[in-house]
Short mmCIF file of C-alpha atoms in Angstrom, two decimals:
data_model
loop_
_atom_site.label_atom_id
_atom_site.label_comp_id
_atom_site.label_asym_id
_atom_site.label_seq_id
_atom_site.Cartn_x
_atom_site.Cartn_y
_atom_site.Cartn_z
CA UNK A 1 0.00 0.00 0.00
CA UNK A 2 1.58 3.52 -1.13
CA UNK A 3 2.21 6.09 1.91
CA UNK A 4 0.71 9.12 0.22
CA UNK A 5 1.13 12.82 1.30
CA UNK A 6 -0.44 16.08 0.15
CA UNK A 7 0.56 19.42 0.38
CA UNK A 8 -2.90 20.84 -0.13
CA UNK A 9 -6.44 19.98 0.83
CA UNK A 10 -8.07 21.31 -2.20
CA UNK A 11 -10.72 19.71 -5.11
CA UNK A 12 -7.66 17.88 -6.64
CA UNK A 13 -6.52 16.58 -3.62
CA UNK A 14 -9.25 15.40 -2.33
CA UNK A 15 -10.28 13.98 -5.78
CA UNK A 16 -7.00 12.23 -5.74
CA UNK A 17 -7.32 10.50 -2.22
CA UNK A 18 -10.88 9.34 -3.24
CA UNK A 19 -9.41 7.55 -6.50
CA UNK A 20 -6.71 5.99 -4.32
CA UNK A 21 -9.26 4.68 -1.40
CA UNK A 22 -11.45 3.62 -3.94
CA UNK A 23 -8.79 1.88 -6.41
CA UNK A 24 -7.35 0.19 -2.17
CA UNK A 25 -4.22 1.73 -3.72
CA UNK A 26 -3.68 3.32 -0.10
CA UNK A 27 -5.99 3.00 2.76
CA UNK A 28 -7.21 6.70 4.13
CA UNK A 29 -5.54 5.95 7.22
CA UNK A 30 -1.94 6.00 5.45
CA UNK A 31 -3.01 9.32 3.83
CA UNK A 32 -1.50 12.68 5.41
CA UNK A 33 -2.15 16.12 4.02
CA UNK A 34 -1.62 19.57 4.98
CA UNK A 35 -3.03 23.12 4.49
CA UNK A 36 -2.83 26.29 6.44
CA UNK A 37 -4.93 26.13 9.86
CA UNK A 38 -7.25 28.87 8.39
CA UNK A 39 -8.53 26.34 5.90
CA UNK A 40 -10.51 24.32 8.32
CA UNK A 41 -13.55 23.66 5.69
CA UNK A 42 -10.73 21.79 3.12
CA UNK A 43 -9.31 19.70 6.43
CA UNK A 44 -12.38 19.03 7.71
CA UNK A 45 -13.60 17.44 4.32
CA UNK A 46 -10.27 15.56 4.18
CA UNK A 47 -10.71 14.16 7.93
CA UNK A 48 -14.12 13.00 6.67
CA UNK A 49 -12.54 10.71 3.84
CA UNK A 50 -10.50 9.56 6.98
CA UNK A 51 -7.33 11.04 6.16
CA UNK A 52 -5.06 12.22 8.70
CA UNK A 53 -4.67 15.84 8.52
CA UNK A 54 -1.57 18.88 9.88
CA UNK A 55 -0.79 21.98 9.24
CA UNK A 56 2.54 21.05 8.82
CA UNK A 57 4.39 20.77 5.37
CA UNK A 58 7.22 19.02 6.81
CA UNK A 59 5.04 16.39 8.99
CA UNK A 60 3.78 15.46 5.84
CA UNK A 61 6.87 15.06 3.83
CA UNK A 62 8.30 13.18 6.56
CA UNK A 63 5.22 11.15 7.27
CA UNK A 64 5.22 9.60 3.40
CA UNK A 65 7.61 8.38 0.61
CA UNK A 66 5.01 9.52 -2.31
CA UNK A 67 4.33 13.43 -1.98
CA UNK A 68 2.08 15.21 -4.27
CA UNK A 69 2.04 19.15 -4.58
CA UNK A 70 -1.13 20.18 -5.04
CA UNK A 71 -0.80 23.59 -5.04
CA UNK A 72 -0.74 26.68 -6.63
CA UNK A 73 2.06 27.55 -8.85
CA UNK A 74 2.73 30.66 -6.79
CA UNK A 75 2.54 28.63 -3.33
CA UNK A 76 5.50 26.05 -4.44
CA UNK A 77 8.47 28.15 -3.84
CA UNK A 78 7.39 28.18 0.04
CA UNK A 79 6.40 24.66 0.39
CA UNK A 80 9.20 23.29 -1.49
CA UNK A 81 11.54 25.41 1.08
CA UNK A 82 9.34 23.59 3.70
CA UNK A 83 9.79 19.76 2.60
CA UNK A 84 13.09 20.46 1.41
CA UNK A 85 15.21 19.15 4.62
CA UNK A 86 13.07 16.08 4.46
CA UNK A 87 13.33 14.78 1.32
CA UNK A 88 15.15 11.92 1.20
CA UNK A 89 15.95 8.93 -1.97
CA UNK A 90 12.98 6.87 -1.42
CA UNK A 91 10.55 10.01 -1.74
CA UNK A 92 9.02 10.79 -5.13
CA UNK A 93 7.68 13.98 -5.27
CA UNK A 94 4.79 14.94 -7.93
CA UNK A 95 3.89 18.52 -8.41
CA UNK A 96 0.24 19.28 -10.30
CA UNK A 97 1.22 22.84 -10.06
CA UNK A 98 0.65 24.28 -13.67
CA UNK A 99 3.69 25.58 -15.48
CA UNK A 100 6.54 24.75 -13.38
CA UNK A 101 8.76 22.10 -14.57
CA UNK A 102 10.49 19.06 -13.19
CA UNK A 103 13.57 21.26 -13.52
CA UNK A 104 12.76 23.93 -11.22
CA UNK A 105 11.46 21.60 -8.68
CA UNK A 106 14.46 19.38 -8.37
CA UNK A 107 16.77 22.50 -8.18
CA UNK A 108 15.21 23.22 -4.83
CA UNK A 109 14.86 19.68 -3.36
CA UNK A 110 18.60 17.59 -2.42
CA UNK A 111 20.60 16.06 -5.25
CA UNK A 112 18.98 13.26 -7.09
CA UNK A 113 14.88 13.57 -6.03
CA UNK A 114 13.19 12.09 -7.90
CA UNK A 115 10.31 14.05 -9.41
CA UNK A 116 7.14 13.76 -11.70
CA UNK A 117 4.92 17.02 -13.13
CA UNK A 118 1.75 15.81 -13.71
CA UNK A 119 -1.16 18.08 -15.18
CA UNK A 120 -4.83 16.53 -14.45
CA UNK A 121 -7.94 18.68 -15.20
CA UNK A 122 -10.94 19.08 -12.54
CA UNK A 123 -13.12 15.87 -13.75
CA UNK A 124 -10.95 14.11 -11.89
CA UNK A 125 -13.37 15.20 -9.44
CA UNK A 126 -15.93 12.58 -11.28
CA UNK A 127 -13.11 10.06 -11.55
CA UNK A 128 -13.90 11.16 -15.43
CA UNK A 129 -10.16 13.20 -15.34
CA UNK A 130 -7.69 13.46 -17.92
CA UNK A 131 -3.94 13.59 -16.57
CA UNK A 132 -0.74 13.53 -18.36
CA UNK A 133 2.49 13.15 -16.70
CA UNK A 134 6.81 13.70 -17.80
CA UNK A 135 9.11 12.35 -15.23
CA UNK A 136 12.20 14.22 -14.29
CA UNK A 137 15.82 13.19 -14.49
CA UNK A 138 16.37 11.11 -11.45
CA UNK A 139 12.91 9.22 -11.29
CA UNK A 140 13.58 5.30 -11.33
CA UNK A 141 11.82 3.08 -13.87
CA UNK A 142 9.12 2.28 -11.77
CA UNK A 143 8.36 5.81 -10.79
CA UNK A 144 6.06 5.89 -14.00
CA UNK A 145 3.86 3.59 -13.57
CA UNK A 146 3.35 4.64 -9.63
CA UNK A 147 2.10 7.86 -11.18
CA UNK A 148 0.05 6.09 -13.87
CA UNK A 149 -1.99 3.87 -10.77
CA UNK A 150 -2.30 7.11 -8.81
CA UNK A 151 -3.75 8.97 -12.05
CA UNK A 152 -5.92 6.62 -13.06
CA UNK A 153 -7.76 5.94 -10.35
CA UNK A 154 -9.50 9.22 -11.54
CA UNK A 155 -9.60 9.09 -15.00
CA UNK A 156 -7.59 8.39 -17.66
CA UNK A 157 -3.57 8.79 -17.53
CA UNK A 158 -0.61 9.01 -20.10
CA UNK A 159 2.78 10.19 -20.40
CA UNK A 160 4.38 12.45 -22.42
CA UNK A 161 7.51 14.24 -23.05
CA UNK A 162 8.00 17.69 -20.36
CA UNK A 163 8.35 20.04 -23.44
CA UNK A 164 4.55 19.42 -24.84
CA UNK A 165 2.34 19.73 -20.81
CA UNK A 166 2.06 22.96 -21.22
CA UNK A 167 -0.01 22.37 -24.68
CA UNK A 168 -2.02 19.76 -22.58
CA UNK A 169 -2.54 21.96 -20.08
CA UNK A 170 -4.07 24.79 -22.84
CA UNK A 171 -6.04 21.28 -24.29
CA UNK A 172 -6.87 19.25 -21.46
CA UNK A 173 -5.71 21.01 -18.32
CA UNK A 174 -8.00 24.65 -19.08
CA UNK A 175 -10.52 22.54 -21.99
CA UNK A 176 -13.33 21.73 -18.94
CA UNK A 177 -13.87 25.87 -19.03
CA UNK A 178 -14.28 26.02 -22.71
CA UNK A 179 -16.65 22.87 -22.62
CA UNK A 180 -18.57 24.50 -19.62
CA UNK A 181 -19.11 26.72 -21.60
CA UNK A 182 -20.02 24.81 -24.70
CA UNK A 183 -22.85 23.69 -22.63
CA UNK A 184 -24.17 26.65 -21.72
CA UNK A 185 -24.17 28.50 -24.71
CA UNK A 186 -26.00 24.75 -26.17
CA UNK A 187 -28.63 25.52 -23.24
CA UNK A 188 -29.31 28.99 -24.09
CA UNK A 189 -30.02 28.30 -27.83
CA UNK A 190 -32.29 25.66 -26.47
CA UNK A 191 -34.07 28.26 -24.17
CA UNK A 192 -34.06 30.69 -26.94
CA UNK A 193 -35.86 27.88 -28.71
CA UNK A 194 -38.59 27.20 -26.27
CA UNK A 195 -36.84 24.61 -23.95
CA UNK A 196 -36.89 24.85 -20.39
CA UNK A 197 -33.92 26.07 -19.11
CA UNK A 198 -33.06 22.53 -16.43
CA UNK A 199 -33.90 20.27 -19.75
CA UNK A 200 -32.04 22.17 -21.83
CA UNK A 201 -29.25 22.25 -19.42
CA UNK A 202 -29.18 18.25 -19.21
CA UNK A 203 -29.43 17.52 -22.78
CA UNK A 204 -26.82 19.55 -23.81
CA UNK A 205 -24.67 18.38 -21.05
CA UNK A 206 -24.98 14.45 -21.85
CA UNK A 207 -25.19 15.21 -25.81
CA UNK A 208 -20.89 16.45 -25.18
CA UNK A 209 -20.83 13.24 -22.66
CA UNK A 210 -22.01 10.94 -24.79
CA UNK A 211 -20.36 12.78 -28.55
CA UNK A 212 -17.35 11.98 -25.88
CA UNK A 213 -17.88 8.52 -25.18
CA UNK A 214 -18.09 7.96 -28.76
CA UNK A 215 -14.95 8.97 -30.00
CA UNK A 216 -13.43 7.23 -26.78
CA UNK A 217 -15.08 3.70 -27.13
CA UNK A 218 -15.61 3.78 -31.48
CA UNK A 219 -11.86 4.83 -32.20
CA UNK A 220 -13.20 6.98 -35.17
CA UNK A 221 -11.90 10.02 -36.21
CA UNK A 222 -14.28 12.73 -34.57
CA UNK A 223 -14.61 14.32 -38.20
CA UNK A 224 -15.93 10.73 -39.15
CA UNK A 225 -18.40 11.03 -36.11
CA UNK A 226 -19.40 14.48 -37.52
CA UNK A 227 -20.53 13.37 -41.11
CA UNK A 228 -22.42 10.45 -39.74
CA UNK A 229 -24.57 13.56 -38.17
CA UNK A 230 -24.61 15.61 -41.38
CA UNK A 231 -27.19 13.90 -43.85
CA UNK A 232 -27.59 15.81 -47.10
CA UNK A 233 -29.84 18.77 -46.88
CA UNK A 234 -30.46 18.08 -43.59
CA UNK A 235 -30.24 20.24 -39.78
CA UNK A 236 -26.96 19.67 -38.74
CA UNK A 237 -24.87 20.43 -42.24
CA UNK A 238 -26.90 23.87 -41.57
CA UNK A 239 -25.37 24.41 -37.92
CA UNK A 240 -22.03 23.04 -38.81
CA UNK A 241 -21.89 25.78 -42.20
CA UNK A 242 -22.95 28.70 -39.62
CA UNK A 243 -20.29 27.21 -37.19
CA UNK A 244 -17.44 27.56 -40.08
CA UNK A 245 -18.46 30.86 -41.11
CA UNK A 246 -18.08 32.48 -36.94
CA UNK A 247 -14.68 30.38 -36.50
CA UNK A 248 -15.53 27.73 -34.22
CA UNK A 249 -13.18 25.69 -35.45
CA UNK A 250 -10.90 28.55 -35.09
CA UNK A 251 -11.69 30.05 -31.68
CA UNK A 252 -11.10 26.72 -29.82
CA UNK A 253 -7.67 26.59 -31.76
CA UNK A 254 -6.64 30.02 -30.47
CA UNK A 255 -7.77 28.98 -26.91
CA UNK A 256 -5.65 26.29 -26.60
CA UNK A 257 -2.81 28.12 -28.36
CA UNK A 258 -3.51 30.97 -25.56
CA UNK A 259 -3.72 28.65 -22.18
CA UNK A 260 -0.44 27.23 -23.64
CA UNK A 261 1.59 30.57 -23.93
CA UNK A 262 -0.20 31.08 -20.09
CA UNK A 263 1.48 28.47 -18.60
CA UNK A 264 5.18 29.17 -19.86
CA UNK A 265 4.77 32.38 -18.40
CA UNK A 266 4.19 30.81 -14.85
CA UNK A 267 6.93 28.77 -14.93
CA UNK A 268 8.72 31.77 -15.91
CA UNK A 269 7.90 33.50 -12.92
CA UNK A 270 9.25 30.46 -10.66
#
């Protein structure tokens, strides 16, 4: 059983340590997190998955031999200046902090950590997430697949090379907001239409769930998907030519492209 520790008591941490109870990948009682005393809501919700909880970085670093940053990008300079005396060869330390790499983290922890970035996105909440992790320079061989269990236990998980996460963070990591907002903008055409707005609300919600689910489970191209919508003549050709002609296509492009450019800048600021 892993001896997992967070620095943080947030949605993804607590996300994370329901995966892992869930998956028996680490009983709650072998679970330790931290967050400042004024967050008593965030440890109080962790004590109720049974974890034990501190307000000390360093108790928690010392406490485990897996520990997970999930912070902030602006809050890992201080916490990384907390664990740092405690970190010793058998730790592996994953950060979920967006934009700062493997690099910078090892430069503040001893010679030789060992040390995994790992960018998830918030339906890990749903155990529907989508993470994607790079390993640092020191990690041992089977420091990637301990990630892999932990990630998966909320979703889906794959690695990738350090250079590309901040292009799945502007996909995957910030692509929940633009698909919120997908739904929403479905719903209001639907009110506009005459559909209540809690109906409308639903079926646009499980029409991207299940368009998902589709091009998870079929393997086709989700262009292919598209043209089994279109018939000739017919509805959806019309909404897909009014989509070309305001740059969907386009706009999501440019969103991604912009989240991406957002989070070399934070790692820039480390």
């Amino acid at each position: 059983m892993l001896r997992i520790g967070f620095i943080g008591a947030g949605g993804m941490a607590q996300a994370l340590a329901r995966g892992l109870i869930a998956a028996e990948l680490s009983p709650a009682e072998r679970i330790i997190c931290s967050c400042p005393r004024s967050d008593v809501l965030l440890l109080d919700q962790m004590r109720r998955l049974g974890c034990r909880t501190t307000s000390n970085n360093g108790h928690v670093a010392d406490d485990s031999r897996i520990l997970i940053l999930a912070v902030k990008p602006p809050v890992i300079p201080k916490v990384l200046k907390d664990v740092a005396e405690f970190i010793t060869p058998q730790h592996l330390v994953i950060s979920v902090a967006m934009g700062i790499t493997t690099r910078q983290i090892e430069k503040a922890l001893p010679p030789k950590s060992r040390v995994i970035r790992v960018m998830p996105n918030t339906p890990a909440l749903v155990r529907e997430g989508a993470s994607v992790f790079s390993c640092g320079s020191n990690t041992l061989e089977e420091d990637a697949g301990t990630a892999h269990r932990i990630f998966e236990s909320v979703g889906i998980c794959d690695q990738i090379e350090e250079n590309l996460l901040d292009a799945v963070t502007g996909l995957s990591g910030s692509g929940p907001a633009y698909m919120f907002m997908a739904i929403e903008a479905l719903a209001d055409g639907g009110v506009k239409m005459g559909i209540r707005r809690e109906l409308a609300i639903k079926l646009a919600a499980q029409t991207l769930l299940g368009s998902a689910k589709m091009v998870l489970e079929t393997g086709k191209h989700p262009g292919a998907l598209k043209d089994d919508v279109c018939s000739p003549a017919g509805t959806s050709i019309q909404a897909v030519h009014q989509l070309e002609k305001i740059g969907f296509r386009s706009a999501l492009i440019t969103a991604v492209e912009a989240a991406t450019i957002r989070s070399k800048e934070t790692g820039g600021l480390f």
